mmCIF file of C-alpha atoms in Angstrom:
data_model
loop_
_atom_site.group_PDB
_atom_site.id
_atom_site.type_symbol
_atom_site.label_atom_id
_atom_site.label_comp_id
_atom_site.label_asym_id
_atom_site.label_seq_id
_atom_site.Cartn_x
_atom_site.Cartn_y
_atom_site.Cartn_z
ATOM 1 C CA MET A 1 0.000 0.000 0.000
ATOM 2 C CA THR A 2 1.243 3.490 -0.873
ATOM 3 C CA ASP A 3 0.265 7.054 -0.002
ATOM 4 C CA THR A 4 -0.399 9.855 -2.383
ATOM 5 C CA ALA A 5 3.345 10.401 -2.729
ATOM 6 C CA GLY A 6 3.909 6.739 -3.565
ATOM 7 C CA LYS A 7 5.656 5.814 -0.286
ATOM 8 C CA PRO A 8 4.793 2.550 1.459
ATOM 9 C CA VAL A 9 2.513 2.737 4.517
ATOM 10 C CA GLY A 10 1.216 0.264 7.127
ATOM 11 C CA PRO A 11 3.001 -1.906 9.699
ATOM 12 C CA GLY A 12 6.741 -2.372 9.493
ATOM 13 C CA PRO A 13 10.031 -1.055 10.854
ATOM 14 C CA ALA A 14 10.184 2.593 11.783
ATOM 15 C CA ALA A 15 11.792 4.953 9.358
ATOM 16 C CA GLY A 16 15.547 4.573 9.349
ATOM 17 C CA ALA A 17 15.524 1.172 11.179
ATOM 18 C CA SER A 18 16.832 -2.057 9.690
ATOM 19 C CA ALA A 19 17.645 -5.605 10.795
ATOM 20 C CA THR A 20 21.287 -4.650 11.070
ATOM 21 C CA GLY A 21 20.962 -1.004 12.108
ATOM 22 C CA ASP A 22 21.050 1.082 15.272
ATOM 23 C CA GLY A 23 17.544 0.066 16.336
ATOM 24 C CA LEU A 24 18.503 -3.568 16.752
ATOM 25 C CA ILE A 25 21.623 -2.583 18.681
ATOM 26 C CA ARG A 26 19.549 -0.458 21.056
ATOM 27 C CA ARG A 27 17.079 -3.312 21.584
ATOM 28 C CA ARG A 28 19.905 -5.711 22.379
ATOM 29 C CA ARG A 29 21.399 -3.228 24.845
ATOM 30 C CA ARG A 30 18.038 -2.872 26.588
ATOM 31 C CA ARG A 31 17.730 -6.656 26.839
ATOM 32 C CA ARG A 32 21.264 -6.944 28.234
ATOM 33 C CA ARG A 33 20.499 -4.268 30.835
ATOM 34 C CA ARG A 34 17.334 -6.105 31.807
ATOM 35 C CA TYR A 35 19.217 -9.411 32.091
ATOM 36 C CA SER A 36 22.060 -7.732 34.077
ATOM 37 C CA ALA A 37 19.580 -6.123 36.459
ATOM 38 C CA LEU A 38 17.851 -9.488 36.890
ATOM 39 C CA GLY A 39 21.191 -11.188 37.549
ATOM 40 C CA ALA A 40 22.162 -8.575 40.109
ATOM 41 C CA ALA A 41 18.810 -8.966 41.807
ATOM 42 C CA VAL A 42 19.302 -12.746 41.962
ATOM 43 C CA VAL A 43 22.783 -12.302 43.466
ATOM 44 C CA LEU A 44 21.440 -9.868 46.052
ATOM 45 C CA VAL A 45 18.602 -12.216 46.948
ATOM 46 C CA VAL A 46 20.986 -15.166 47.252
ATOM 47 C CA ALA A 47 23.477 -13.110 49.307
ATOM 48 C CA ALA A 48 20.726 -11.800 51.534
ATOM 49 C CA GLY A 49 19.380 -15.308 51.950
ATOM 50 C CA ALA A 50 22.824 -16.642 52.827
ATOM 51 C CA GLY A 51 23.382 -13.772 55.254
ATOM 52 C CA TRP A 52 20.035 -14.340 56.910
ATOM 53 C CA ALA A 53 20.685 -18.073 57.051
ATOM 54 C CA ALA A 54 24.063 -17.428 58.696
ATOM 55 C CA TYR A 55 22.523 -14.935 61.120
ATOM 56 C CA THR A 56 19.765 -17.382 62.015
ATOM 57 C CA LYS A 57 22.238 -20.226 62.513
ATOM 58 C CA LEU A 58 24.596 -18.197 64.668
ATOM 59 C CA SER A 59 21.768 -16.841 66.797
ATOM 60 C CA ALA A 60 20.356 -20.336 67.225
ATOM 61 C CA ASN A 61 23.764 -21.555 68.409
ATOM 62 C CA ILE A 62 23.543 -19.536 71.620
ATOM 63 C CA THR A 63 21.812 -21.113 74.615
ATOM 64 C CA ALA A 64 19.694 -18.692 76.633
ATOM 65 C CA ASP A 65 20.061 -19.164 80.402
ATOM 66 C CA GLU A 66 16.390 -18.714 81.216
ATOM 67 C CA ALA A 67 16.644 -20.522 84.562
ATOM 68 C CA ALA A 68 19.303 -18.107 85.810
ATOM 69 C CA ALA A 69 17.248 -15.120 84.670
ATOM 70 C CA ALA A 70 14.244 -16.368 86.628
ATOM 71 C CA GLU A 71 16.316 -16.989 89.754
ATOM 72 C CA LEU A 72 17.954 -13.553 89.598
ATOM 73 C CA ALA A 73 14.552 -11.914 89.137
ATOM 74 C CA ARG A 74 13.413 -13.637 92.337
ATOM 75 C CA TYR A 75 16.182 -11.846 94.257
ATOM 76 C CA GLU A 76 16.067 -8.538 92.395
ATOM 77 C CA ARG A 77 15.469 -6.461 95.533
ATOM 78 C CA GLU A 78 18.692 -7.604 97.188
ATOM 79 C CA ARG A 79 20.897 -7.111 94.129
ATOM 80 C CA PRO A 80 23.231 -4.071 93.823
ATOM 81 C CA THR A 81 22.165 -1.034 91.816
ATOM 82 C CA ALA A 82 24.157 0.008 88.748
ATOM 83 C CA LEU A 83 25.757 3.387 89.491
ATOM 84 C CA VAL A 84 27.027 4.544 86.078
ATOM 85 C CA ARG A 85 24.831 4.599 83.005
ATOM 86 C CA GLY A 86 26.430 2.835 80.044
ATOM 87 C CA ALA A 87 29.082 0.929 81.998
ATOM 88 C CA GLN A 88 28.719 -2.838 81.772
ATOM 89 C CA ASN A 89 29.825 -5.706 84.004
ATOM 90 C CA ILE A 90 29.928 -9.168 82.457
ATOM 91 C CA LEU A 91 30.745 -12.333 84.377
ATOM 92 C CA LEU A 92 32.714 -14.810 82.250
ATOM 93 C CA ILE A 93 32.524 -18.355 83.596
ATOM 94 C CA GLY A 94 34.660 -21.216 82.325
ATOM 95 C CA SER A 95 32.876 -24.459 83.128
ATOM 96 C CA ASP A 96 34.756 -27.706 83.744
ATOM 97 C CA THR A 97 31.750 -29.821 82.755
ATOM 98 C CA ARG A 98 32.561 -33.199 81.207
ATOM 99 C CA ALA A 99 29.116 -33.499 79.625
ATOM 100 C CA GLY A 100 28.884 -33.285 75.846
ATOM 101 C CA ASP A 101 30.892 -34.875 73.055
ATOM 102 C CA GLY A 102 33.720 -32.338 73.139
ATOM 103 C CA ASN A 103 34.235 -32.496 76.915
ATOM 104 C CA ARG A 104 34.076 -36.208 77.808
ATOM 105 C CA GLU A 105 37.747 -36.815 77.020
ATOM 106 C CA TYR A 106 38.724 -34.631 80.009
ATOM 107 C CA GLY A 107 37.210 -36.912 82.618
ATOM 108 C CA LYS A 108 34.112 -38.729 83.774
ATOM 109 C CA ASP A 109 30.817 -36.832 83.826
ATOM 110 C CA LEU A 110 29.788 -36.834 87.486
ATOM 111 C CA GLY A 111 26.622 -34.853 86.884
ATOM 112 C CA THR A 112 28.015 -31.648 88.360
ATOM 113 C CA GLU A 113 30.224 -28.852 87.077
ATOM 114 C CA ARG A 114 32.399 -26.212 88.679
ATOM 115 C CA SER A 115 33.644 -22.814 87.620
ATOM 116 C CA ASP A 116 37.158 -23.666 86.506
ATOM 117 C CA THR A 117 37.776 -19.990 85.661
ATOM 118 C CA THR A 118 35.742 -16.900 86.542
ATOM 119 C CA ILE A 119 36.494 -13.389 85.300
ATOM 120 C CA LEU A 120 34.614 -10.181 86.059
ATOM 121 C CA LEU A 121 34.875 -8.024 82.931
ATOM 122 C CA HIS A 122 34.156 -4.307 83.362
ATOM 123 C CA LEU A 123 33.548 -2.219 80.236
ATOM 124 C CA ALA A 124 33.867 1.527 80.774
ATOM 125 C CA ALA A 125 30.876 3.639 79.819
ATOM 126 C CA ASP A 126 32.917 5.492 77.195
ATOM 127 C CA ARG A 127 34.230 2.144 75.880
ATOM 128 C CA ASP A 128 37.778 3.448 76.111
ATOM 129 C CA SER A 129 38.931 0.675 78.439
ATOM 130 C CA ALA A 130 38.146 -2.825 79.666
ATOM 131 C CA THR A 131 39.232 -4.385 82.957
ATOM 132 C CA ALA A 132 39.200 -8.152 83.526
ATOM 133 C CA VAL A 133 39.455 -9.294 87.148
ATOM 134 C CA SER A 134 40.110 -12.972 87.886
ATOM 135 C CA LEU A 135 38.325 -14.432 90.896
ATOM 136 C CA PRO A 136 40.206 -17.432 92.371
ATOM 137 C CA ARG A 137 38.164 -20.598 92.544
ATOM 138 C CA ASP A 138 39.640 -21.320 96.002
ATOM 139 C CA LEU A 139 38.648 -17.917 97.415
ATOM 140 C CA MET A 140 36.656 -18.317 100.629
ATOM 141 C CA VAL A 141 33.328 -16.486 100.276
ATOM 142 C CA ASP A 142 29.770 -16.409 101.553
ATOM 143 C CA VAL A 143 27.606 -18.470 99.198
ATOM 144 C CA PRO A 144 23.875 -17.689 99.614
ATOM 145 C CA SER A 145 21.005 -20.158 99.585
ATOM 146 C CA CYS A 146 20.616 -21.183 95.946
ATOM 147 C CA LEU A 147 18.214 -23.163 93.794
ATOM 148 C CA GLN A 148 19.733 -26.544 92.978
ATOM 149 C CA GLU A 149 19.153 -28.651 89.888
ATOM 150 C CA ASP A 150 16.916 -31.033 91.865
ATOM 151 C CA GLY A 151 14.578 -28.153 92.763
ATOM 152 C CA ARG A 152 15.633 -27.906 96.392
ATOM 153 C CA ARG A 153 17.441 -24.948 97.913
ATOM 154 C CA SER A 154 20.885 -25.181 99.434
ATOM 155 C CA ASP A 155 21.792 -23.747 102.824
ATOM 156 C CA PRO A 156 23.918 -20.578 102.979
ATOM 157 C CA VAL A 157 27.527 -21.554 103.505
ATOM 158 C CA PHE A 158 31.014 -20.078 103.829
ATOM 159 C CA ALA A 159 32.947 -22.060 101.238
ATOM 160 C CA MET A 160 35.260 -21.934 98.241
ATOM 161 C CA PHE A 161 34.042 -19.674 95.447
ATOM 162 C CA ASN A 162 33.610 -22.446 92.866
ATOM 163 C CA HIS A 163 31.166 -24.160 95.228
ATOM 164 C CA ALA A 164 28.553 -21.605 94.113
ATOM 165 C CA PHE A 165 28.562 -22.791 90.509
ATOM 166 C CA GLN A 166 28.579 -26.429 91.533
ATOM 167 C CA VAL A 167 25.551 -25.954 93.775
ATOM 168 C CA GLY A 168 23.414 -23.440 91.901
ATOM 169 C CA GLY A 169 24.971 -22.753 88.500
ATOM 170 C CA SER A 170 25.428 -19.310 87.016
ATOM 171 C CA ALA A 171 22.677 -17.609 89.056
ATOM 172 C CA CYS A 172 24.276 -18.694 92.336
ATOM 173 C CA THR A 173 27.700 -17.582 91.088
ATOM 174 C CA ILE A 174 26.354 -14.163 90.084
ATOM 175 C CA ARG A 175 24.663 -13.640 93.436
ATOM 176 C CA THR A 176 27.851 -14.681 95.218
ATOM 177 C CA VAL A 177 29.940 -12.214 93.182
ATOM 178 C CA GLU A 178 27.449 -9.392 93.739
ATOM 179 C CA LYS A 179 27.458 -10.058 97.487
ATOM 180 C CA LEU A 180 31.264 -10.138 97.507
ATOM 181 C CA THR A 181 31.886 -7.026 95.395
ATOM 182 C CA GLY A 182 28.756 -4.861 95.548
ATOM 183 C CA ILE A 183 28.938 -4.731 91.731
ATOM 184 C CA ARG A 184 25.805 -5.260 89.641
ATOM 185 C CA ILE A 185 26.344 -8.018 87.061
ATOM 186 C CA ASP A 186 24.614 -6.956 83.848
ATOM 187 C CA HIS A 187 25.345 -10.029 81.733
ATOM 188 C CA HIS A 188 26.983 -13.420 82.008
ATOM 189 C CA MET A 189 28.526 -15.965 79.650
ATOM 190 C CA VAL A 190 29.397 -19.589 80.330
ATOM 191 C CA VAL A 191 31.842 -21.414 78.030
ATOM 192 C CA ASP A 192 33.043 -25.030 78.281
ATOM 193 C CA PHE A 193 36.281 -26.786 77.291
ATOM 194 C CA SER A 194 35.151 -27.618 73.775
ATOM 195 C CA GLY A 195 34.052 -24.072 73.036
ATOM 196 C CA PHE A 196 37.355 -22.629 74.222
ATOM 197 C CA LYS A 197 39.320 -24.923 71.912
ATOM 198 C CA GLU A 198 37.156 -24.120 68.913
ATOM 199 C CA MET A 199 37.555 -20.363 69.390
ATOM 200 C CA VAL A 200 41.355 -20.673 69.478
ATOM 201 C CA ASP A 201 41.335 -22.833 66.347
ATOM 202 C CA ALA A 202 39.036 -20.343 64.623
ATOM 203 C CA VAL A 203 41.761 -17.668 64.795
ATOM 204 C CA ASP A 204 44.454 -20.141 63.635
ATOM 205 C CA GLY A 205 46.031 -20.441 67.044
ATOM 206 C CA VAL A 206 47.543 -18.037 69.575
ATOM 207 C CA GLU A 207 51.254 -17.390 70.137
ATOM 208 C CA VAL A 208 52.814 -17.662 73.589
ATOM 209 C CA CYS A 209 56.412 -17.673 74.784
ATOM 210 C CA LEU A 210 57.757 -20.451 77.008
ATOM 211 C CA LYS A 211 60.921 -20.026 79.036
ATOM 212 C CA GLU A 212 61.346 -23.797 79.329
ATOM 213 C CA PRO A 213 60.054 -26.888 77.477
ATOM 214 C CA VAL A 214 56.801 -28.368 78.761
ATOM 215 C CA ASP A 215 56.040 -32.072 79.128
ATOM 216 C CA ASP A 216 52.818 -32.505 81.082
ATOM 217 C CA LYS A 217 51.014 -35.822 80.611
ATOM 218 C CA ALA A 218 48.077 -34.773 82.781
ATOM 219 C CA ALA A 219 47.498 -31.706 80.588
ATOM 220 C CA LYS A 220 48.337 -33.662 77.401
ATOM 221 C CA LEU A 221 50.900 -30.991 76.643
ATOM 222 C CA THR A 222 54.360 -31.311 75.066
ATOM 223 C CA LEU A 223 55.878 -28.032 73.894
ATOM 224 C CA PRO A 224 59.358 -26.686 73.124
ATOM 225 C CA ALA A 225 60.812 -23.568 74.720
ATOM 226 C CA GLY A 226 60.514 -20.225 72.930
ATOM 227 C CA ARG A 227 57.763 -18.828 70.727
ATOM 228 C CA VAL A 228 55.002 -21.371 70.170
ATOM 229 C CA THR A 229 51.652 -21.009 68.403
ATOM 230 C CA LEU A 230 49.126 -23.074 70.341
ATOM 231 C CA ASN A 231 46.152 -24.736 68.676
ATOM 232 C CA GLY A 232 42.915 -25.180 70.586
ATOM 233 C CA GLU A 233 43.838 -28.457 72.287
ATOM 234 C CA GLN A 234 47.257 -27.157 73.309
ATOM 235 C CA ALA A 235 45.810 -23.848 74.510
ATOM 236 C CA LEU A 236 43.352 -25.637 76.773
ATOM 237 C CA GLY A 237 46.143 -27.659 78.325
ATOM 238 C CA TYR A 238 48.266 -24.518 78.665
ATOM 239 C CA VAL A 239 45.690 -22.468 80.589
ATOM 240 C CA ARG A 240 44.648 -25.383 82.798
ATOM 241 C CA ALA A 241 48.050 -26.935 83.588
ATOM 242 C CA ARG A 242 49.193 -26.821 87.212
ATOM 243 C CA LYS A 243 52.095 -29.212 87.756
ATOM 244 C CA SER A 244 54.439 -28.482 84.860
ATOM 245 C CA LEU A 245 54.189 -24.698 84.459
ATOM 246 C CA GLY A 246 55.286 -22.121 87.017
ATOM 247 C CA ASN A 247 55.132 -22.968 90.712
ATOM 248 C CA GLY A 248 52.065 -25.179 90.437
ATOM 249 C CA SER A 249 49.774 -22.716 92.220
ATOM 250 C CA ASP A 250 46.362 -21.520 91.113
ATOM 251 C CA THR A 251 47.756 -17.976 91.373
ATOM 252 C CA GLU A 252 50.334 -18.657 88.664
ATOM 253 C CA ARG A 253 47.711 -20.392 86.540
ATOM 254 C CA MET A 254 45.399 -17.365 86.665
ATOM 255 C CA GLU A 255 48.252 -15.121 85.580
ATOM 256 C CA ARG A 256 48.917 -17.468 82.669
ATOM 257 C CA GLN A 257 45.249 -17.380 81.704
ATOM 258 C CA GLN A 258 45.308 -13.584 81.745
ATOM 259 C CA ARG A 259 48.407 -13.501 79.542
ATOM 260 C CA PHE A 260 46.811 -15.907 77.113
ATOM 261 C CA LEU A 261 43.578 -13.925 76.901
ATOM 262 C CA GLY A 262 45.622 -10.785 76.267
ATOM 263 C CA ALA A 263 47.427 -12.559 73.420
ATOM 264 C CA LEU A 264 44.073 -13.734 72.034
ATOM 265 C CA VAL A 265 42.700 -10.174 72.082
ATOM 266 C CA ASP A 266 45.851 -8.949 70.347
ATOM 267 C CA LYS A 267 45.569 -11.705 67.727
ATOM 268 C CA VAL A 268 41.962 -10.883 66.930
ATOM 269 C CA GLN A 269 42.644 -7.167 66.597
ATOM 270 C CA GLY A 270 45.954 -7.537 64.776
ATOM 271 C CA ASN A 271 44.646 -9.920 62.113
ATOM 272 C CA ASP A 272 41.590 -7.807 61.271
ATOM 273 C CA VAL A 273 39.378 -10.734 62.238
ATOM 274 C CA LEU A 274 36.552 -8.413 63.217
ATOM 275 C CA LEU A 275 36.521 -6.809 59.753
ATOM 276 C CA ASN A 276 37.064 -9.932 57.632
ATOM 277 C CA PRO A 277 33.901 -12.035 57.106
ATOM 278 C CA VAL A 278 35.939 -15.073 56.019
ATOM 279 C CA LYS A 279 37.816 -15.021 59.338
ATOM 280 C CA LEU A 280 34.988 -13.680 61.464
ATOM 281 C CA TYR A 281 32.327 -16.286 60.636
ATOM 282 C CA PRO A 282 34.289 -19.319 61.946
ATOM 283 C CA LEU A 283 35.080 -17.398 65.126
ATOM 284 C CA LEU A 284 31.447 -16.413 65.597
ATOM 285 C CA ASP A 285 30.286 -19.952 64.859
ATOM 286 C CA ALA A 286 32.701 -21.386 67.422
ATOM 287 C CA ALA A 287 31.956 -18.699 70.000
ATOM 288 C CA THR A 288 28.176 -18.837 69.726
ATOM 289 C CA SER A 289 28.123 -22.640 69.771
ATOM 290 C CA ALA A 290 30.051 -22.575 73.039
ATOM 291 C CA LEU A 291 28.033 -19.910 74.824
ATOM 292 C CA THR A 292 25.286 -20.032 77.384
ATOM 293 C CA THR A 293 24.287 -16.456 78.178
ATOM 294 C CA ASP A 294 21.589 -14.395 79.817
ATOM 295 C CA PRO A 295 18.552 -14.078 77.489
ATOM 296 C CA GLU A 296 19.407 -10.490 76.528
ATOM 297 C CA LEU A 297 22.691 -11.611 74.992
ATOM 298 C CA ALA A 298 21.372 -14.837 73.478
ATOM 299 C CA SER A 299 21.327 -13.541 69.895
ATOM 300 C CA LEU A 300 23.769 -11.989 67.467
ATOM 301 C CA ARG A 301 21.984 -8.671 67.875
ATOM 302 C CA GLY A 302 22.481 -8.784 71.640
ATOM 303 C CA LEU A 303 26.138 -9.726 71.341
ATOM 304 C CA TYR A 304 26.737 -7.092 68.678
ATOM 305 C CA GLN A 305 25.242 -4.359 70.826
ATOM 306 C CA LEU A 306 27.609 -5.397 73.603
ATOM 307 C CA VAL A 307 30.856 -5.641 71.630
ATOM 308 C CA ARG A 308 30.429 -3.092 68.836
ATOM 309 C CA GLY A 309 32.366 -0.487 70.796
ATOM 310 C CA LEU A 310 35.091 -2.874 71.927
ATOM 311 C CA ARG A 311 37.033 -3.246 68.706
ATOM 312 C CA ASP A 312 38.384 0.302 69.017
ATOM 313 C CA ILE A 313 39.716 -0.101 72.572
ATOM 314 C CA PRO A 314 43.531 0.125 72.435
ATOM 315 C CA THR A 315 45.172 -3.077 73.663
ATOM 316 C CA GLU A 316 47.048 -1.072 76.295
ATOM 317 C CA HIS A 317 43.643 -0.155 77.745
ATOM 318 C CA VAL A 318 42.595 -3.810 78.083
ATOM 319 C CA ARG A 319 43.767 -4.694 81.587
ATOM 320 C CA PHE A 320 44.019 -8.028 83.384
ATOM 321 C CA LEU A 321 44.501 -8.556 87.110
ATOM 322 C CA THR A 322 43.556 -10.850 89.956
ATOM 323 C CA VAL A 323 41.536 -9.622 92.895
ATOM 324 C CA PRO A 324 43.886 -8.782 95.826
ATOM 325 C CA ARG A 325 44.062 -11.932 97.941
ATOM 326 C CA GLU A 326 46.309 -13.901 100.248
ATOM 327 C CA SER A 327 46.381 -17.332 101.848
ATOM 328 C CA TYR A 328 43.333 -18.037 104.005
ATOM 329 C CA VAL A 329 44.279 -17.727 107.657
ATOM 330 C CA TYR A 330 42.879 -21.189 108.532
ATOM 331 C CA ASN A 331 44.042 -23.069 105.423
ATOM 332 C CA ALA A 332 47.084 -22.169 103.343
ATOM 333 C CA ASN A 333 45.555 -23.986 100.349
ATOM 334 C CA ARG A 334 42.653 -21.534 100.222
ATOM 335 C CA ASP A 335 42.494 -17.768 99.554
ATOM 336 C CA GLN A 336 40.933 -14.765 101.263
ATOM 337 C CA LEU A 337 40.591 -11.141 100.141
ATOM 338 C CA VAL A 338 43.211 -8.607 101.161
ATOM 339 C CA GLU A 339 41.446 -5.589 102.627
ATOM 340 C CA PRO A 340 41.112 -2.693 102.159
ATOM 341 C CA GLU A 341 42.805 -3.247 98.779
ATOM 342 C CA ALA A 342 40.051 -5.485 97.377
ATOM 343 C CA GLU A 343 37.352 -2.982 98.333
ATOM 344 C CA LYS A 344 39.340 -0.182 96.673
ATOM 345 C CA LEU A 345 39.286 -2.176 93.440
ATOM 346 C CA PHE A 346 35.573 -2.944 93.698
ATOM 347 C CA ALA A 347 34.781 0.692 94.484
ATOM 348 C CA ARG A 348 36.593 1.891 91.358
ATOM 349 C CA LEU A 349 34.743 -0.604 89.194
ATOM 350 C CA ARG A 350 31.387 0.380 90.719
ATOM 351 C CA ALA A 351 32.123 4.053 90.012
ATOM 352 C CA ASP A 352 33.538 3.321 86.527
ATOM 353 C CA GLN A 353 36.878 4.837 87.472
ATOM 354 C CA PRO A 354 40.074 3.779 85.671
ATOM 355 C CA VAL A 355 42.090 0.912 87.123
ATOM 356 C CA THR A 356 45.861 1.151 86.848
ATOM 357 C CA VAL A 357 47.940 -2.038 86.639
ATOM 358 C CA ILE A 358 51.692 -2.513 86.858
ATOM 359 C CA PRO A 359 53.792 -5.653 86.224
ATOM 360 C CA GLU A 360 53.740 -8.458 88.751
ATOM 361 C CA ASN A 361 57.473 -8.085 89.419
ATOM 362 C CA SER A 362 57.176 -4.396 90.250
ATOM 363 C CA GLN A 363 58.276 -3.353 93.730
ATOM 364 C CA ASN A 364 56.217 -0.160 93.586
ATOM 365 C CA VAL A 365 53.050 -1.592 95.060
ATOM 366 C CA SER A 366 52.327 -1.172 98.742
ATOM 367 C CA GLY A 367 48.924 -1.690 100.228
ATOM 368 C CA GLY A 368 47.317 -1.542 96.793
ATOM 369 C CA THR A 369 48.461 2.015 96.118
ATOM 370 C CA THR A 370 51.493 3.757 94.720
ATOM 371 C CA GLY A 371 52.770 7.288 94.657
ATOM 372 C CA THR A 372 53.504 9.898 97.285
ATOM 373 C CA GLY A 373 51.682 12.856 98.718
ATOM 374 C CA GLY A 374 51.327 14.761 101.929
ATOM 375 C CA GLN A 375 48.332 14.687 104.158
ATOM 376 C CA ASP A 376 47.066 17.877 102.529
ATOM 377 C CA GLY A 377 47.448 16.535 98.977
ATOM 378 C CA PRO A 378 45.083 14.273 97.065
ATOM 379 C CA SER A 379 45.236 10.579 97.843
ATOM 380 C CA PRO A 380 47.124 8.613 95.195
ATOM 381 C CA ALA A 381 45.051 6.426 92.913
ATOM 382 C CA PRO A 382 45.208 2.713 93.795
ATOM 383 C CA THR A 383 47.511 0.651 91.639
ATOM 384 C CA PHE A 384 47.239 -3.107 91.222
ATOM 385 C CA ARG A 385 49.508 -5.810 89.929
ATOM 386 C CA GLY A 386 48.504 -7.012 86.490
ATOM 387 C CA TYR A 387 49.005 -6.836 82.733
ATOM 388 C CA THR A 388 47.629 -5.232 79.610
ATOM 389 C CA ALA A 389 46.826 -6.934 76.312
ATOM 390 C CA ALA A 390 49.629 -4.883 74.725
ATOM 391 C CA GLU A 391 52.295 -6.622 76.808
ATOM 392 C CA HIS A 392 53.940 -9.665 75.267
ATOM 393 C CA THR A 393 55.737 -12.306 77.311
ATOM 394 C CA CYS A 394 58.304 -12.841 74.546
ATOM 395 C CA GLU A 395 59.528 -9.240 74.567
#
């Protein structure tokens, strides 16, 4: 069909278009853009799905300590009041339970567990420092009446500190610590042997420095002298060993645990673990699988809200020390607090005041304080023996 000028009319390609011209090229480009956009959308959906799946898995790994929460709520009126908004106190409990596949190799499961290691971790309100205070398991303390696993309540007793966990679990331990220190415990975490090993393996081991070779059959530990990178199994033996390292005392063992934790903190920060998803996921998977926490922390969101400000704390502001103590007057194999030094430490933590630590071999500690000043001058700040995460035993 033609018009009055003789030109074709009706359906067909637009003027200037051809099967090999610009129009076809533009159509192909539009199709490619549509396919690219679709592909990107699929990738985003898959990535989001994988991220959500990982988030769900990691959150599900954590066990919420509902029983402890209920028990603490029962005694809310007698618990200390938090004095500084934003400061946090977390009780870290290392359980020596033999229950579970990863723990049975360390002994027979007797149906009870004790707090092999207990650390009170104070996070400053401004998140510029963290102070970790070890509480000796042999410290003689007042343990309150606690709810036992069989549903009955124990009698109040003056006993070793780790008796609290054995009798009434984490709730009894928290109440004992609060009674001892006057410090409100905001959160708690319980980790067992297996979980500790997995966390060390997740960061490809932690380096320590040994002055002498170690051959400890009880701890399943054989190590050369010098710089050694410990895997999870070796690290567990290292922090728990008594007979082959140091003087065999629990005091020396706590110091070794503090040094190791400092090295672990340094390893995590130095290797950009917190910023590398490939390195971070295994650590999170190991950590969350090992944790029993208060319900508020029993999710990735809860943990993130707690630790998001910690990655910027300088290692020299991460301090480790043991509560001031001495041999118990009635039993040299037990400990008792040294007063008033212990109360000075607790008071500073309650008020969110900085805690200063100096090396264990320093001679400049007397009565928990250092410095000079006349009666008319300000009292010197207390100073305690301890370490920072920036200190390395090999240097």
